[in-house]
Coordinates of C-alpha atoms and ligand atoms in Angstrom, one line a residue:
M1 CA -7.7 -14.2 -1.9
G2 CA -7.6 -12.2 1.4
P3 CA -6.1 -8.8 1.7
G4 CA -2.5 -10.1 1.4
P5 CA -0.1 -11.5 1.3
A6 CA -1.2 -12.7 -2.1
N7 CA 0.5 -15.6 -3.8
A8 CA 3.9 -14.6 -5.1
N9 CA 4.6 -15.1 -8.8
P10 CA 6.7 -18.3 -9.2
R11 CA 9.2 -16.2 -11.3
V12 CA 9.7 -14.0 -8.3
L13 CA 10.2 -17.0 -5.9
A14 CA 12.8 -18.5 -8.4
A15 CA 14.7 -15.2 -8.5
Q16 CA 14.8 -15.1 -4.7
A17 CA 16.5 -18.5 -4.7
M18 CA 19.6 -17.3 -6.6
P19 CA 23.0 -17.3 -4.9
L20 CA 23.8 -14.3 -2.7
L21 CA 25.9 -11.4 -3.9
G22 CA 27.8 -9.2 -1.5
H23 CA 25.5 -6.3 -0.6
M24 CA 28.3 -3.7 -1.2
H25 CA 29.6 -5.2 -4.5
P26 CA 29.2 -3.3 -7.8
P27 CA 27.1 -6.1 -9.5
F28 CA 24.6 -5.8 -6.6
F29 CA 24.6 -2.0 -6.9
K30 CA 23.6 -2.5 -10.5
I31 CA 20.6 -4.6 -9.3
M32 CA 19.7 -1.8 -6.9
D33 CA 19.8 0.7 -9.8
E34 CA 17.5 -1.5 -11.8
I35 CA 15.1 -1.7 -8.8
Q36 CA 15.1 2.0 -8.6
A37 CA 14.3 2.3 -12.3
G38 CA 11.4 -0.1 -11.8
L39 CA 10.2 1.8 -8.8
R40 CA 10.2 5.1 -10.8
Y41 CA 8.0 3.4 -13.3
V42 CA 5.4 2.0 -10.9
F43 CA 5.4 5.2 -8.9
Q44 CA 5.3 7.3 -12.1
T45 CA 8.0 9.7 -11.0
S46 CA 11.3 10.9 -12.2
S47 CA 12.5 11.4 -8.6
E48 CA 16.0 10.0 -7.8
Y49 CA 14.8 9.3 -4.3
T50 CA 13.3 5.9 -4.4
C51 CA 14.4 2.8 -2.5
L52 CA 13.2 -0.4 -0.7
I53 CA 13.0 -0.2 3.0
S54 CA 14.1 -3.5 4.7
G55 CA 10.8 -4.4 6.3
T56 CA 7.1 -4.6 5.6
G57 CA 4.6 -1.8 5.0
H58 CA 4.7 -0.7 8.7
A59 CA 8.5 -0.1 8.3
G60 CA 7.8 2.1 5.3
M61 CA 5.1 4.0 7.3
E62 CA 7.5 4.6 10.2
A63 CA 10.3 5.6 7.9
C64 CA 8.2 8.2 6.2
I65 CA 6.9 9.7 9.4
T66 CA 10.1 9.8 11.3
N67 CA 12.0 11.4 8.4
L68 CA 9.4 13.9 7.3
L69 CA 8.6 15.3 10.8
E70 CA 10.5 16.7 13.7
P71 CA 9.2 16.6 17.3
G72 CA 6.7 19.4 17.9
E73 CA 5.6 19.7 14.2
T74 CA 2.0 18.8 13.3
I75 CA 0.6 16.0 11.1
V76 CA -3.0 15.8 10.0
I77 CA -4.0 12.2 9.7
G78 CA -6.9 11.3 7.4
D79 CA -8.2 8.6 9.6
K80 CA -10.8 6.4 7.9
G81 CA -9.6 2.9 8.9
I82 CA -6.9 1.2 10.9
W83 CA -4.0 2.6 8.8
G84 CA -4.7 6.2 9.8
A85 CA -4.9 5.1 13.4
R86 CA -1.5 3.4 13.2
A87 CA 0.1 6.3 11.5
A88 CA -1.3 8.5 14.3
D89 CA 0.1 6.1 16.9
M90 CA 3.6 6.2 15.3
A91 CA 3.7 9.9 14.9
G92 CA 2.7 10.4 18.5
R93 CA 5.6 8.2 19.6
F94 CA 8.0 10.5 17.7
G95 CA 6.8 13.6 19.6
V96 CA 4.8 14.9 16.6
N97 CA 1.6 16.8 17.3
V98 CA -1.2 14.6 15.8
V99 CA -4.5 15.9 14.5
D100 CA -6.7 12.9 14.0
L101 CA -9.2 13.8 11.2
K102 CA -11.8 11.0 11.5
K103 CA -14.1 9.7 8.8
E104 CA -16.8 7.1 9.1
A105 CA -15.7 3.7 7.9
G106 CA -16.6 3.2 4.2
K107 CA -16.4 6.8 3.2
T108 CA -13.6 9.0 1.8
F109 CA -12.5 12.6 2.4
T110 CA -13.6 15.4 0.2
I111 CA -11.2 18.1 -1.0
A112 CA -13.2 20.7 1.0
E113 CA -12.8 18.7 4.2
L114 CA -9.0 18.3 3.7
E115 CA -8.7 22.0 2.7
A116 CA -10.5 23.1 5.9
A117 CA -8.1 20.9 8.0
L118 CA -5.0 22.3 6.3
K119 CA -6.2 25.9 6.9
E120 CA -7.1 25.3 10.5
H121 CA -4.1 23.2 11.7
K122 CA -1.3 24.3 9.3
P123 CA 0.4 20.9 9.4
A124 CA 3.8 20.1 8.1
V125 CA 2.4 16.8 6.7
L126 CA -1.0 15.5 5.6
F127 CA -1.3 11.7 5.7
L128 CA -3.8 9.8 3.6
C129 CA -4.2 6.1 2.7
Q130 CA -5.0 5.5 -0.9
G131 CA -6.4 2.0 -0.6
D132 CA -7.7 1.3 2.9
S133 CA -7.7 -2.5 3.2
S134 CA -9.6 -2.3 6.5
T135 CA -12.6 -0.7 4.9
G136 CA -12.2 -1.3 1.2
V137 CA -12.3 2.4 0.3
H138 CA -10.2 4.1 -2.4
Q139 CA -9.3 7.7 -1.6
N140 CA -9.0 9.9 -4.7
L141 CA -5.7 11.8 -4.6
A142 CA -5.8 13.9 -7.7
G143 CA -5.2 17.6 -7.0
L144 CA -4.3 17.0 -3.3
G145 CA -0.5 17.6 -3.7
E146 CA -1.2 21.1 -5.1
L147 CA -3.6 21.8 -2.3
C148 CA -1.1 20.7 0.4
H149 CA 1.7 22.7 -1.2
A150 CA -0.5 25.8 -1.3
H151 CA -0.9 25.5 2.5
G152 CA 2.8 24.7 3.2
A153 CA 2.3 21.0 3.9
L154 CA 3.8 17.8 2.4
L155 CA 1.5 15.0 1.2
L156 CA 2.3 11.5 2.5
V157 CA 0.4 8.5 1.1
D158 CA 0.1 4.8 2.0
T159 CA -0.3 2.7 -1.1
V160 CA 0.5 -0.7 0.5
C161 CA -2.5 -2.5 -0.9
S162 CA -3.2 -0.4 -3.9
L163 CA 0.1 0.2 -5.8
G164 CA 0.1 -1.5 -9.2
G165 CA -3.6 -2.3 -9.0
V166 CA -5.1 1.2 -9.4
P167 CA -3.7 4.3 -11.0
F168 CA -1.1 6.2 -9.1
F169 CA 0.9 9.2 -10.4
A170 CA 3.5 10.5 -7.9
D171 CA 4.7 13.4 -9.9
A172 CA 1.4 14.4 -11.6
W173 CA -0.5 14.3 -8.3
G174 CA 2.3 16.2 -6.4
I175 CA 2.8 13.4 -3.9
D176 CA 5.8 14.1 -1.6
A177 CA 6.3 10.8 0.1
M178 CA 4.8 7.3 -0.3
Y179 CA 5.4 3.8 1.0
S180 CA 4.0 0.5 -0.2
G181 CA 4.4 -3.2 0.4
S182 CA 5.9 -6.1 -1.6
Q183 CA 3.3 -8.8 -0.8
K184 CA 0.2 -7.4 -2.4
V185 CA -0.2 -6.4 -6.1
L186 CA 3.6 -6.5 -6.7
G187 CA 3.5 -10.3 -6.3
A188 CA 6.5 -10.8 -4.0
P189 CA 6.8 -12.2 -0.5
P190 CA 6.5 -9.8 2.4
G191 CA 9.7 -8.0 3.4
A192 CA 10.3 -5.0 1.3
A193 CA 8.6 -1.6 1.5
P194 CA 9.0 0.5 -1.7
L195 CA 9.4 4.1 -0.8
F196 CA 9.4 7.4 -2.6
F197 CA 10.4 11.0 -1.6
S198 CA 9.9 14.1 -3.8
E199 CA 12.5 16.8 -4.1
R200 CA 10.5 18.8 -1.7
A201 CA 10.4 16.0 0.9
L202 CA 14.1 15.4 0.5
K203 CA 14.9 19.1 1.0
K204 CA 12.9 19.0 4.3
L205 CA 14.9 15.9 5.3
R206 CA 18.3 17.5 4.5
E207 CA 17.4 20.7 6.4
R208 CA 16.2 19.0 9.6
K209 CA 17.4 20.5 12.9
T210 CA 17.2 17.1 14.6
K211 CA 18.2 13.7 13.4
P212 CA 15.3 11.3 12.5
M213 CA 14.5 9.5 15.7
S214 CA 15.1 6.0 14.3
Y215 CA 18.6 5.0 13.3
N216 CA 17.1 2.0 11.3
W217 CA 14.9 4.2 9.2
D218 CA 17.1 7.3 8.8
L219 CA 16.8 8.1 5.1
N220 CA 19.9 10.3 5.2
L221 CA 21.8 7.0 5.9
I222 CA 19.6 4.6 3.9
G223 CA 19.6 7.0 0.9
D224 CA 23.4 7.0 1.0
Y225 CA 23.3 3.2 0.6
W226 CA 20.9 3.5 -2.4
G227 CA 23.2 6.1 -4.1
W228 CA 20.9 9.2 -3.6
F229 CA 23.8 11.5 -2.8
G230 CA 26.4 10.2 -5.3
S231 CA 28.1 7.7 -3.1
R232 CA 27.4 4.3 -1.4
S233 CA 27.9 3.7 2.3
Y234 CA 27.1 0.8 4.5
H235 CA 24.1 1.4 6.8
H236 CA 22.7 -2.1 7.2
T237 CA 23.1 -5.3 5.2
G238 CA 20.9 -5.0 2.1
M239 CA 18.3 -7.8 1.9
V240 CA 20.0 -9.5 -1.0
S241 CA 17.4 -12.2 -1.8
M242 CA 14.5 -10.0 -1.2
W243 CA 16.0 -7.4 -3.6
Y244 CA 16.3 -10.1 -6.2
A245 CA 12.6 -10.9 -5.7
M246 CA 11.6 -7.2 -6.1
R247 CA 13.7 -6.8 -9.2
E248 CA 11.9 -9.6 -10.8
A249 CA 8.5 -8.4 -9.5
L250 CA 9.1 -5.0 -11.0
Q251 CA 10.3 -6.5 -14.3
I252 CA 7.0 -8.3 -14.5
M253 CA 5.1 -5.1 -13.9
G254 CA 7.0 -3.6 -16.8
E255 CA 6.2 -6.5 -19.1
V256 CA 2.5 -6.4 -18.3
G257 CA 2.5 -2.5 -18.2
L258 CA 0.7 -0.4 -15.6
E259 CA -2.3 0.3 -17.8
G260 CA -2.7 -3.5 -18.3
M261 CA -2.5 -4.1 -14.6
W262 CA -5.0 -1.4 -13.7
A263 CA -7.5 -2.6 -16.4
R264 CA -7.2 -6.2 -15.3
H265 CA -7.8 -5.5 -11.6
K266 CA -10.8 -3.2 -12.4
R267 CA -12.3 -5.8 -14.8
L268 CA -12.0 -8.6 -12.3
H269 CA -13.4 -6.5 -9.5
E270 CA -16.5 -5.7 -11.7
D271 CA -16.9 -9.4 -12.7
M272 CA -16.7 -10.5 -9.1
W273 CA -19.3 -7.9 -8.0
K274 CA -21.7 -9.1 -10.8
G275 CA -21.5 -12.6 -9.3
L276 CA -21.8 -11.4 -5.7
T277 CA -24.8 -9.2 -6.5
A278 CA -26.6 -12.0 -8.2
M279 CA -26.3 -13.9 -4.8
G280 CA -27.9 -10.9 -3.0
L281 CA -24.6 -9.8 -1.4
E282 CA -23.9 -6.1 -1.0
P283 CA -20.8 -3.8 -1.0
F284 CA -19.9 -2.2 2.3
V285 CA -18.8 1.0 0.4
A286 CA -21.9 2.7 -0.8
N287 CA -20.4 5.0 -3.4
P288 CA -19.1 2.9 -6.4
A289 CA -16.5 5.6 -7.1
D290 CA -15.0 5.0 -3.6
R291 CA -14.7 1.2 -3.9
L292 CA -11.2 -0.2 -3.9
V293 CA -10.7 -2.8 -6.6
T294 CA -7.8 -4.6 -4.9
V295 CA -9.5 -5.2 -1.5
N296 CA -13.2 -5.7 -1.7
T297 CA -15.5 -5.4 1.4
I298 CA -18.7 -7.4 1.3
K299 CA -21.4 -6.9 3.9
V300 CA -22.1 -10.0 6.0
P301 CA -25.9 -10.5 5.7
E302 CA -28.0 -10.8 8.9
G303 CA -27.9 -14.4 10.3
V304 CA -24.9 -15.5 8.2
D305 CA -21.8 -16.9 10.1
W306 CA -18.9 -15.2 8.2
L307 CA -16.2 -17.2 10.0
A308 CA -18.0 -20.5 9.2
L309 CA -18.1 -19.4 5.5
N310 CA -14.4 -18.7 5.5
K311 CA -13.6 -22.1 7.0
F312 CA -15.9 -23.7 4.4
A313 CA -14.0 -21.9 1.6
M314 CA -10.7 -23.0 3.0
D315 CA -11.7 -26.6 3.7
T316 CA -13.6 -27.2 0.5
Y317 CA -11.7 -25.1 -2.1
N318 CA -8.4 -24.1 -0.5
V319 CA -9.5 -20.5 -0.8
E320 CA -8.5 -18.0 1.8
L321 CA -11.1 -15.3 2.5
A322 CA -10.7 -12.8 5.3
G323 CA -13.1 -11.2 7.8
G324 CA -13.2 -7.5 8.7
L325 CA -10.4 -5.6 10.4
G326 CA -10.7 -2.7 12.9
P327 CA -14.0 -0.8 12.2
T328 CA -15.3 -3.6 9.9
L329 CA -14.6 -6.6 12.2
G330 CA -17.7 -8.9 12.1
R331 CA -19.4 -6.7 9.5
V332 CA -17.7 -7.7 6.3
W333 CA -15.6 -10.2 4.4
R334 CA -12.5 -8.9 2.7
V335 CA -11.6 -10.4 -0.7
G336 CA -8.3 -9.4 -2.4
I337 CA -7.8 -9.3 -6.1
M338 CA -4.1 -8.7 -6.3
G339 CA -1.3 -9.2 -8.7
Y340 CA -0.5 -12.9 -9.4
N341 CA -3.8 -13.9 -7.8
A342 CA -5.8 -11.5 -10.1
T343 CA -7.1 -14.1 -12.6
P344 CA -10.6 -14.9 -13.9
A345 CA -10.2 -18.5 -12.5
N346 CA -9.5 -17.2 -9.0
V347 CA -12.5 -14.9 -9.1
E348 CA -14.6 -17.8 -10.2
L349 CA -13.3 -19.8 -7.3
V350 CA -14.2 -17.0 -4.9
L351 CA -17.7 -16.8 -6.3
T352 CA -18.1 -20.6 -6.0
S353 CA -16.9 -20.4 -2.4
F354 CA -19.6 -17.8 -1.5
R355 CA -22.4 -19.5 -3.4
E356 CA -21.8 -22.9 -1.9
G357 CA -20.8 -21.5 1.5
L358 CA -24.1 -19.6 1.7
K359 CA -26.1 -22.7 0.5
A360 CA -24.4 -24.7 3.2
Q361 CA -25.8 -22.3 5.8
G362 CA -29.2 -22.4 4.2
K363 CA -28.9 -18.8 3.1
L364 CA -29.1 -19.2 -0.6
K365 CA -31.6 -21.2 -2.5
A366 CA -30.9 -22.1 -6.2
Ligands
PLP1 C1 -3.1 -0.1 3.5 C2 -2.1 -0.8 4.3 N1 -1.2 -0.1 5.0 C3 -0.3 -0.7 5.7 C4 -0.2 -2.1 5.9 C5 0.8 -2.7 6.7 O1 1.7 -3.4 6.0 P1 2.5 -4.7 6.6 O2 1.5 -5.6 7.2 O3 3.2 -5.2 5.4 O4 3.5 -4.1 7.6 C6 -1.2 -2.9 5.2 C7 -1.2 -4.3 5.4 O5 -2.1 -5.0 5.1 C8 -2.2 -2.2 4.4 O6 -3.1 -2.9 3.8

């Protein structure tokens, strides 16, 4: 019940144990086609340019940045937690001119702030993290694609800990590129980064003057393995077992349905906060509309030992809770409500862990 990896669905683990197919054999290409259909559904796009990157969320981040930008171009990074800072670090390594647009931890960017940055810096790309797992904020993305396009920029979004748990509409919101992670709401082990490029983003990639600086993440080559350009060529060995896992995870998303997933995560987030509030605990994110439902940040009250409470939860109930990360280190607990773990029983177990953990420190009476 930390910010991930969440427990994987047993159906996904069983799928992963199936015998290996050759990664260039037609039956395996069929599995890849089915994965792409599943990705189109969870991303809410009709774009042909979807795939899994062989790596975790960071690999997806690096793939998007190195493919979307050439050295000397500018990226504006919406930096409101550690993910913006990491994207800035990566872009800098690729010779991209980085504008670090900072925001106090726990807050989100307004449209007016982003518009001012687009006007001033005229970037090729604007980066935003939808669900920031280091602070527990949820950045609203509606309308931002249109805004970026009006200023000649592409919109790149991190959805590693939010995809599947909160609404996301790649086409309707005009998103140009997006990466996510397998090990959070999607309910698979870590090791695959779902990725999406819009037509606009693909055009930019195809018209580059320089090759993407990473061979491993070159989407001209990876796309050619995923059939983006009408053929299939070997780039690297597809992660056969991991792709089985993702096919099953996406199948489950389809069975439950996105609306059902979003509603379940929101309901459990609200139920958990009812219980936490009754114990006198407070959210780190002041504005309810900015609170991420998949990763919840809970302020550590004065005089409470957060690490001791986490140890108590693990030792007593086998429940994993996490402390803060980056700007929230020592200031919050982080509790994940994600995918297979998103059940009323698990939320109840989290509440029991906090209740009894606080009592054990003499910080809660009744
Ligand atoms: C929002 C966000 N972005 C990126 C990442 C990095 O993903 P990974 O650890 O899978 O590389 C994480 C991981 O927790 C995340 O929560």
